[in-house]
PDB file of C-alpha atoms in Angstrom:
ATOM      1  CA  GLY A 299       0.000   0.000   0.000  1.00  0.00           C
ATOM      2  CA  LEU A 300       0.848   3.665  -0.002  1.00  0.00           C
ATOM      3  CA  GLY A 301       3.475   4.775   2.516  1.00  0.00           C
ATOM      4  CA  GLU A 302       2.466   6.694   5.641  1.00  0.00           C
ATOM      5  CA  LEU A 303       3.859   9.615   7.647  1.00  0.00           C
ATOM      6  CA  ASP A 304       3.197  10.671  11.224  1.00  0.00           C
ATOM      7  CA  ASN A 305       0.524  13.348  11.312  1.00  0.00           C
ATOM      8  CA  VAL A 306      -0.976  14.836  14.451  1.00  0.00           C
ATOM      9  CA  TYR A 307      -1.289  18.386  13.083  1.00  0.00           C
ATOM     10  CA  SER A 308      -3.737  20.284  10.912  1.00  0.00           C
ATOM     11  CA  MET A 309      -4.473  23.974  10.399  1.00  0.00           C
ATOM     12  CA  GLU A 310      -7.505  25.586  12.019  1.00  0.00           C
ATOM     13  CA  PHE A 311      -9.300  28.482  10.324  1.00  0.00           C
ATOM     14  CA  ASP A 312     -11.651  30.844  12.143  1.00  0.00           C
ATOM     15  CA  GLY A 313     -14.090  31.617   9.337  1.00  0.00           C
ATOM     16  CA  VAL A 314     -13.368  35.323   9.614  1.00  0.00           C
ATOM     17  CA  SER A 315      -9.826  36.357   8.822  1.00  0.00           C
ATOM     18  CA  SER A 316      -7.495  33.376   8.930  1.00  0.00           C
ATOM     19  CA  SER A 317      -6.063  32.002   5.681  1.00  0.00           C
ATOM     20  CA  ILE A 318      -2.767  30.891   4.172  1.00  0.00           C
ATOM     21  CA  SER A 319      -1.320  32.438   1.039  1.00  0.00           C
ATOM     22  CA  ILE A 320       0.319  29.944  -1.307  1.00  0.00           C
ATOM     23  CA  PRO A 321       2.408  30.463  -4.438  1.00  0.00           C
ATOM     24  CA  GLU A 322       0.019  30.965  -7.350  1.00  0.00           C
ATOM     25  CA  TYR A 323      -1.105  27.656  -8.814  1.00  0.00           C
ATOM     26  CA  ILE A 324      -2.724  27.782 -12.250  1.00  0.00           C
ATOM     27  CA  MET A 325      -4.687  24.632 -13.035  1.00  0.00           C
ATOM     28  CA  PRO A 326      -3.427  23.037 -16.272  1.00  0.00           C
ATOM     29  CA  SER A 327      -5.767  23.809 -19.171  1.00  0.00           C
ATOM     30  CA  GLY A 328      -5.749  22.438 -22.694  1.00  0.00           C
ATOM     31  CA  PRO A 329      -6.233  19.233 -24.682  1.00  0.00           C
ATOM     32  CA  GLY A 330      -4.594  16.256 -23.008  1.00  0.00           C
ATOM     33  CA  LEU A 331      -3.761  18.137 -19.789  1.00  0.00           C
ATOM     34  CA  GLY A 332      -5.015  17.177 -16.359  1.00  0.00           C
ATOM     35  CA  SER A 333      -4.898  17.964 -12.668  1.00  0.00           C
ATOM     36  CA  THR A 334      -5.807  16.640  -9.238  1.00  0.00           C
ATOM     37  CA  VAL A 335      -6.467  18.432  -5.954  1.00  0.00           C
ATOM     38  CA  SER A 336      -6.571  16.421  -2.714  1.00  0.00           C
ATOM     39  CA  LEU A 337      -7.250  17.582   0.858  1.00  0.00           C
ATOM     40  CA  TRP A 338      -8.777  16.691   4.206  1.00  0.00           C
ATOM     41  CA  VAL A 339     -11.380  18.925   5.815  1.00  0.00           C
ATOM     42  CA  LYS A 340     -13.584  19.071   8.905  1.00  0.00           C
ATOM     43  CA  SER A 341     -15.697  21.648  10.698  1.00  0.00           C
ATOM     44  CA  SER A 342     -17.663  21.770  13.926  1.00  0.00           C
ATOM     45  CA  LEU A 343     -20.415  23.625  12.065  1.00  0.00           C
ATOM     46  CA  ALA A 344     -23.593  21.700  11.304  1.00  0.00           C
ATOM     47  CA  ASN A 345     -24.005  23.621   8.046  1.00  0.00           C
ATOM     48  CA  PRO A 346     -20.700  24.828   6.580  1.00  0.00           C
ATOM     49  CA  GLN A 347     -20.939  27.027   3.473  1.00  0.00           C
ATOM     50  CA  ASP A 348     -17.371  28.009   2.713  1.00  0.00           C
ATOM     51  CA  VAL A 349     -14.517  28.094   0.218  1.00  0.00           C
ATOM     52  CA  ILE A 350     -11.694  25.681   1.031  1.00  0.00           C
ATOM     53  CA  ILE A 351      -9.169  26.772  -1.629  1.00  0.00           C
ATOM     54  CA  GLY A 352      -9.604  30.138  -3.329  1.00  0.00           C
ATOM     55  CA  GLY A 353      -7.906  32.481  -5.713  1.00  0.00           C
ATOM     56  CA  ALA A 354      -8.774  35.620  -7.569  1.00  0.00           C
ATOM     57  CA  SER A 355     -12.297  36.923  -7.197  1.00  0.00           C
ATOM     58  CA  GLY A 356     -14.575  34.363  -8.797  1.00  0.00           C
ATOM     59  CA  HIS A 357     -12.043  31.508  -8.579  1.00  0.00           C
ATOM     60  CA  TYR A 358     -12.255  28.600  -6.128  1.00  0.00           C
ATOM     61  CA  TYR A 359     -11.710  24.846  -6.060  1.00  0.00           C
ATOM     62  CA  PRO A 360     -13.721  23.706  -4.175  1.00  0.00           C
ATOM     63  CA  TYR A 361     -16.527  25.536  -2.403  1.00  0.00           C
ATOM     64  CA  LEU A 362     -18.196  23.156   0.054  1.00  0.00           C
ATOM     65  CA  LEU A 363     -21.843  23.613   0.962  1.00  0.00           C
ATOM     66  CA  LEU A 364     -24.674  21.313   1.877  1.00  0.00           C
ATOM     67  CA  SER A 365     -27.752  20.309  -0.052  1.00  0.00           C
ATOM     68  CA  GLY A 366     -30.345  18.458   1.987  1.00  0.00           C
ATOM     69  CA  GLY A 367     -27.598  17.676   4.502  1.00  0.00           C
ATOM     70  CA  ASN A 368     -25.329  16.135   1.846  1.00  0.00           C
ATOM     71  CA  ILE A 369     -21.959  17.469   0.722  1.00  0.00           C
ATOM     72  CA  ARG A 370     -22.156  19.656  -2.375  1.00  0.00           C
ATOM     73  CA  LEU A 371     -18.930  20.742  -4.101  1.00  0.00           C
ATOM     74  CA  ILE A 372     -18.566  23.630  -6.535  1.00  0.00           C
ATOM     75  CA  ILE A 373     -15.605  24.629  -8.705  1.00  0.00           C
ATOM     76  CA  LYS A 374     -15.516  28.045 -10.309  1.00  0.00           C
ATOM     77  CA  ALA A 375     -13.314  30.037 -12.651  1.00  0.00           C
ATOM     78  CA  GLY A 376     -14.524  33.502 -13.482  1.00  0.00           C
ATOM     79  CA  ALA A 377     -18.206  33.652 -14.354  1.00  0.00           C
ATOM     80  CA  ALA A 378     -18.609  29.898 -14.940  1.00  0.00           C
ATOM     81  CA  SER A 379     -19.064  27.250 -12.267  1.00  0.00           C
ATOM     82  CA  ASN A 380     -19.966  23.577 -12.052  1.00  0.00           C
ATOM     83  CA  GLU A 381     -20.850  21.272  -9.206  1.00  0.00           C
ATOM     84  CA  ILE A 382     -21.980  17.925  -7.895  1.00  0.00           C
ATOM     85  CA  ILE A 383     -24.385  17.157  -5.091  1.00  0.00           C
ATOM     86  CA  SER A 384     -23.153  13.955  -3.464  1.00  0.00           C
ATOM     87  CA  ASN A 385     -24.966  11.277  -1.521  1.00  0.00           C
ATOM     88  CA  VAL A 386     -22.531  11.764   1.398  1.00  0.00           C
ATOM     89  CA  THR A 387     -24.106  13.198   4.546  1.00  0.00           C
ATOM     90  CA  TRP A 388     -22.083  15.915   6.280  1.00  0.00           C
ATOM     91  CA  VAL A 389     -21.164  15.101   9.882  1.00  0.00           C
ATOM     92  CA  ALA A 390     -19.759  17.875  12.085  1.00  0.00           C
ATOM     93  CA  ASP A 391     -16.343  17.294  13.702  1.00  0.00           C
ATOM     94  CA  THR A 392     -15.583  14.477  11.254  1.00  0.00           C
ATOM     95  CA  TRP A 393     -12.699  14.426   8.764  1.00  0.00           C
ATOM     96  CA  PHE A 394     -13.640  14.055   5.095  1.00  0.00           C
ATOM     97  CA  HIS A 395     -11.210  13.441   2.268  1.00  0.00           C
ATOM     98  CA  ILE A 396     -12.009  15.413  -0.879  1.00  0.00           C
ATOM     99  CA  ALA A 397     -10.304  15.032  -4.242  1.00  0.00           C
ATOM    100  CA  ILE A 398     -11.165  16.497  -7.611  1.00  0.00           C
ATOM    101  CA  THR A 399      -9.535  15.472 -10.865  1.00  0.00           C
ATOM    102  CA  GLY A 400      -9.830  17.562 -13.986  1.00  0.00           C
ATOM    103  CA  THR A 401      -9.109  16.947 -17.646  1.00  0.00           C
ATOM    104  CA  GLY A 402      -8.695  19.541 -20.353  1.00  0.00           C
ATOM    105  CA  GLY A 403      -9.335  22.592 -18.214  1.00  0.00           C
ATOM    106  CA  GLU A 404     -12.206  24.415 -19.867  1.00  0.00           C
ATOM    107  CA  VAL A 405     -11.821  23.045 -23.376  1.00  0.00           C
ATOM    108  CA  SER A 406     -14.733  21.256 -25.024  1.00  0.00           C
ATOM    109  CA  GLY A 407     -15.241  17.826 -23.488  1.00  0.00           C
ATOM    110  CA  SER A 408     -13.356  18.595 -20.261  1.00  0.00           C
ATOM    111  CA  VAL A 409     -14.414  16.636 -17.179  1.00  0.00           C
ATOM    112  CA  ALA A 410     -14.087  17.185 -13.439  1.00  0.00           C
ATOM    113  CA  THR A 411     -14.520  14.073 -11.299  1.00  0.00           C
ATOM    114  CA  TYR A 412     -15.332  14.470  -7.601  1.00  0.00           C
ATOM    115  CA  TYR A 413     -14.293  12.035  -4.857  1.00  0.00           C
ATOM    116  CA  ILE A 414     -15.343  11.966  -1.224  1.00  0.00           C
ATOM    117  CA  ASN A 415     -13.608   9.533   1.141  1.00  0.00           C
ATOM    118  CA  GLY A 416     -11.958   7.791  -1.787  1.00  0.00           C
ATOM    119  CA  VAL A 417     -15.171   7.131  -3.732  1.00  0.00           C
ATOM    120  CA  ASN A 418     -16.102   8.640  -7.115  1.00  0.00           C
ATOM    121  CA  LYS A 419     -19.236  10.743  -6.580  1.00  0.00           C
ATOM    122  CA  GLY A 420     -19.822  12.052 -10.092  1.00  0.00           C
ATOM    123  CA  THR A 421     -18.618  14.432 -12.755  1.00  0.00           C
ATOM    124  CA  SER A 422     -19.212  17.864 -14.219  1.00  0.00           C
ATOM    125  CA  VAL A 423     -17.577  20.128 -16.753  1.00  0.00           C
ATOM    126  CA  ASN A 424     -14.095  21.081 -15.508  1.00  0.00           C
ATOM    127  CA  ARG A 425     -12.941  24.580 -14.624  1.00  0.00           C
ATOM    128  CA  THR A 426      -9.381  25.856 -14.266  1.00  0.00           C
ATOM    129  CA  PRO A 427      -9.141  28.508 -11.576  1.00  0.00           C
ATOM    130  CA  THR A 428      -5.963  30.232 -10.473  1.00  0.00           C
ATOM    131  CA  LEU A 429      -5.487  29.384  -6.789  1.00  0.00           C
ATOM    132  CA  THR A 430      -3.616  31.556  -4.280  1.00  0.00           C
ATOM    133  CA  THR A 431      -5.142  30.939  -0.837  1.00  0.00           C
ATOM    134  CA  ILE A 432      -6.083  28.062   1.439  1.00  0.00           C
ATOM    135  CA  GLY A 433      -9.037  28.691   3.719  1.00  0.00           C
ATOM    136  CA  SER A 434     -10.525  31.809   2.202  1.00  0.00           C
ATOM    137  CA  TYR A 435     -11.913  33.778  -0.688  1.00  0.00           C
ATOM    138  CA  PRO A 436     -11.944  37.553  -1.346  1.00  0.00           C
ATOM    139  CA  ASN A 437     -15.504  37.627   0.020  1.00  0.00           C
ATOM    140  CA  ALA A 438     -14.935  37.252   3.775  1.00  0.00           C
ATOM    141  CA  SER A 439     -18.346  35.620   4.217  1.00  0.00           C
ATOM    142  CA  LEU A 440     -16.969  32.549   2.439  1.00  0.00           C
ATOM    143  CA  ASN A 441     -13.927  31.886   4.671  1.00  0.00           C
ATOM    144  CA  TRP A 442     -13.533  28.316   5.937  1.00  0.00           C
ATOM    145  CA  ASN A 443     -14.409  27.729   9.594  1.00  0.00           C
ATOM    146  CA  GLY A 444     -12.723  24.530  10.706  1.00  0.00           C
ATOM    147  CA  HIS A 445      -9.652  22.439   9.926  1.00  0.00           C
ATOM    148  CA  ILE A 446      -7.870  21.732   6.636  1.00  0.00           C
ATOM    149  CA  ASP A 447      -5.004  19.283   6.199  1.00  0.00           C
ATOM    150  CA  GLU A 448      -2.710  17.760   3.577  1.00  0.00           C
ATOM    151  CA  VAL A 449      -3.554  19.988   0.602  1.00  0.00           C
ATOM    152  CA  ALA A 450      -1.854  18.698  -2.548  1.00  0.00           C
ATOM    153  CA  PHE A 451      -1.874  19.527  -6.253  1.00  0.00           C
ATOM    154  CA  TRP A 452      -0.875  17.343  -9.194  1.00  0.00           C
ATOM    155  CA  ASN A 453      -0.502  18.263 -12.863  1.00  0.00           C
ATOM    156  CA  VAL A 454      -1.851  14.808 -13.748  1.00  0.00           C
ATOM    157  CA  VAL A 455      -5.141  12.987 -13.239  1.00  0.00           C
ATOM    158  CA  LEU A 456      -4.776  10.464 -10.438  1.00  0.00           C
ATOM    159  CA  THR A 457      -6.607   7.177 -10.928  1.00  0.00           C
ATOM    160  CA  ASP A 458      -9.541   5.989  -8.832  1.00  0.00           C
ATOM    161  CA  GLU A 459      -7.167   3.504  -7.198  1.00  0.00           C
ATOM    162  CA  GLU A 460      -4.607   6.182  -6.309  1.00  0.00           C
ATOM    163  CA  ILE A 461      -7.229   8.429  -4.743  1.00  0.00           C
ATOM    164  CA  LEU A 462      -8.638   5.533  -2.736  1.00  0.00           C
ATOM    165  CA  SER A 463      -5.088   4.688  -1.603  1.00  0.00           C
ATOM    166  CA  ILE A 464      -4.681   8.234  -0.216  1.00  0.00           C
ATOM    167  CA  TYR A 465      -7.871   7.811   1.773  1.00  0.00           C
ATOM    168  CA  ASN A 466      -6.997   4.311   2.996  1.00  0.00           C
ATOM    169  CA  ALA A 467      -3.429   5.217   4.029  1.00  0.00           C
ATOM    170  CA  THR A 468      -4.670   7.913   6.398  1.00  0.00           C
ATOM    171  CA  THR A 469      -5.483   6.642   9.879  1.00  0.00           C
ATOM    172  CA  THR A 470      -5.346   8.102  13.392  1.00  0.00           C
ATOM    173  CA  GLY A 471      -1.967   9.789  13.737  1.00  0.00           C
ATOM    174  CA  LYS A 472      -0.888   8.861  10.202  1.00  0.00           C
ATOM    175  CA  THR A 473      -1.355  10.332   6.758  1.00  0.00           C
ATOM    176  CA  ALA A 474      -0.572   9.111   3.273  1.00  0.00           C
ATOM    177  CA  TYR A 475       2.995   9.762   2.120  1.00  0.00           C
ATOM    178  CA  LEU A 476       2.040  11.306  -1.203  1.00  0.00           C
ATOM    179  CA  ASN A 477       5.566  11.201  -2.651  1.00  0.00           C
ATOM    180  CA  THR A 478       5.282   7.398  -2.870  1.00  0.00           C
ATOM    181  CA  LEU A 479       2.547   7.651  -5.513  1.00  0.00           C
ATOM    182  CA  SER A 480       3.653   6.880  -9.078  1.00  0.00           C
ATOM    183  CA  THR A 481       3.556  10.654  -9.691  1.00  0.00           C
ATOM    184  CA  PRO A 482       4.418  12.769  -6.618  1.00  0.00           C
ATOM    185  CA  PRO A 483       2.436  15.980  -6.110  1.00  0.00           C
ATOM    186  CA  THR A 484       3.565  19.206  -7.771  1.00  0.00           C
ATOM    187  CA  ARG A 485       2.797  21.013  -4.505  1.00  0.00           C
ATOM    188  CA  TRP A 486       2.042  19.610  -1.084  1.00  0.00           C
ATOM    189  CA  PHE A 487       1.071  21.707   1.946  1.00  0.00           C
ATOM    190  CA  ARG A 488       1.226  19.609   5.122  1.00  0.00           C
ATOM    191  CA  MET A 489      -0.711  22.265   7.103  1.00  0.00           C
ATOM    192  CA  GLY A 490       0.826  22.586  10.532  1.00  0.00           C
ATOM    193  CA  ASP A 491       3.574  19.946  10.385  1.00  0.00           C
TER     194      ASP A 491
END
């Protein structure tokens, strides 16, 4: 299986002003290009409605809200956005693994595939935002309130099996060692390590 690292840390965000600036990451866009974003998230809120990773105004990947108590994920670049409404019920104070793979960026036929806890939950048209911040968005009302951990970006589409392996290799006090995947992440923010 996938290697593991010790992990007893994550980053807590207050939903008001806390965020982390990251070097600008532009999602790959064009025929034959792909990407993956992977992260862990939890909140004590019963009804979170917040951006997890944001960028310029109108850019985020993803925005987590609830629909009928289930996790809904939205990706947005500029004026266009796409989403899935999953069959996964949100539970406060519980860690969820979220991954989104994207092909093609915003070219015709592009696809975003959404995963929650290692399981494929559906697809939409892909978007290719420019990302600069973890835990917030220019609109302060959309700042994340809770914890975020192990944010990673790839310039390739990870397989269903690789995404499931990230989920399965993360247990109490341990997290997946992402560099042991066949393609290591382009960027990996351990969040508090």
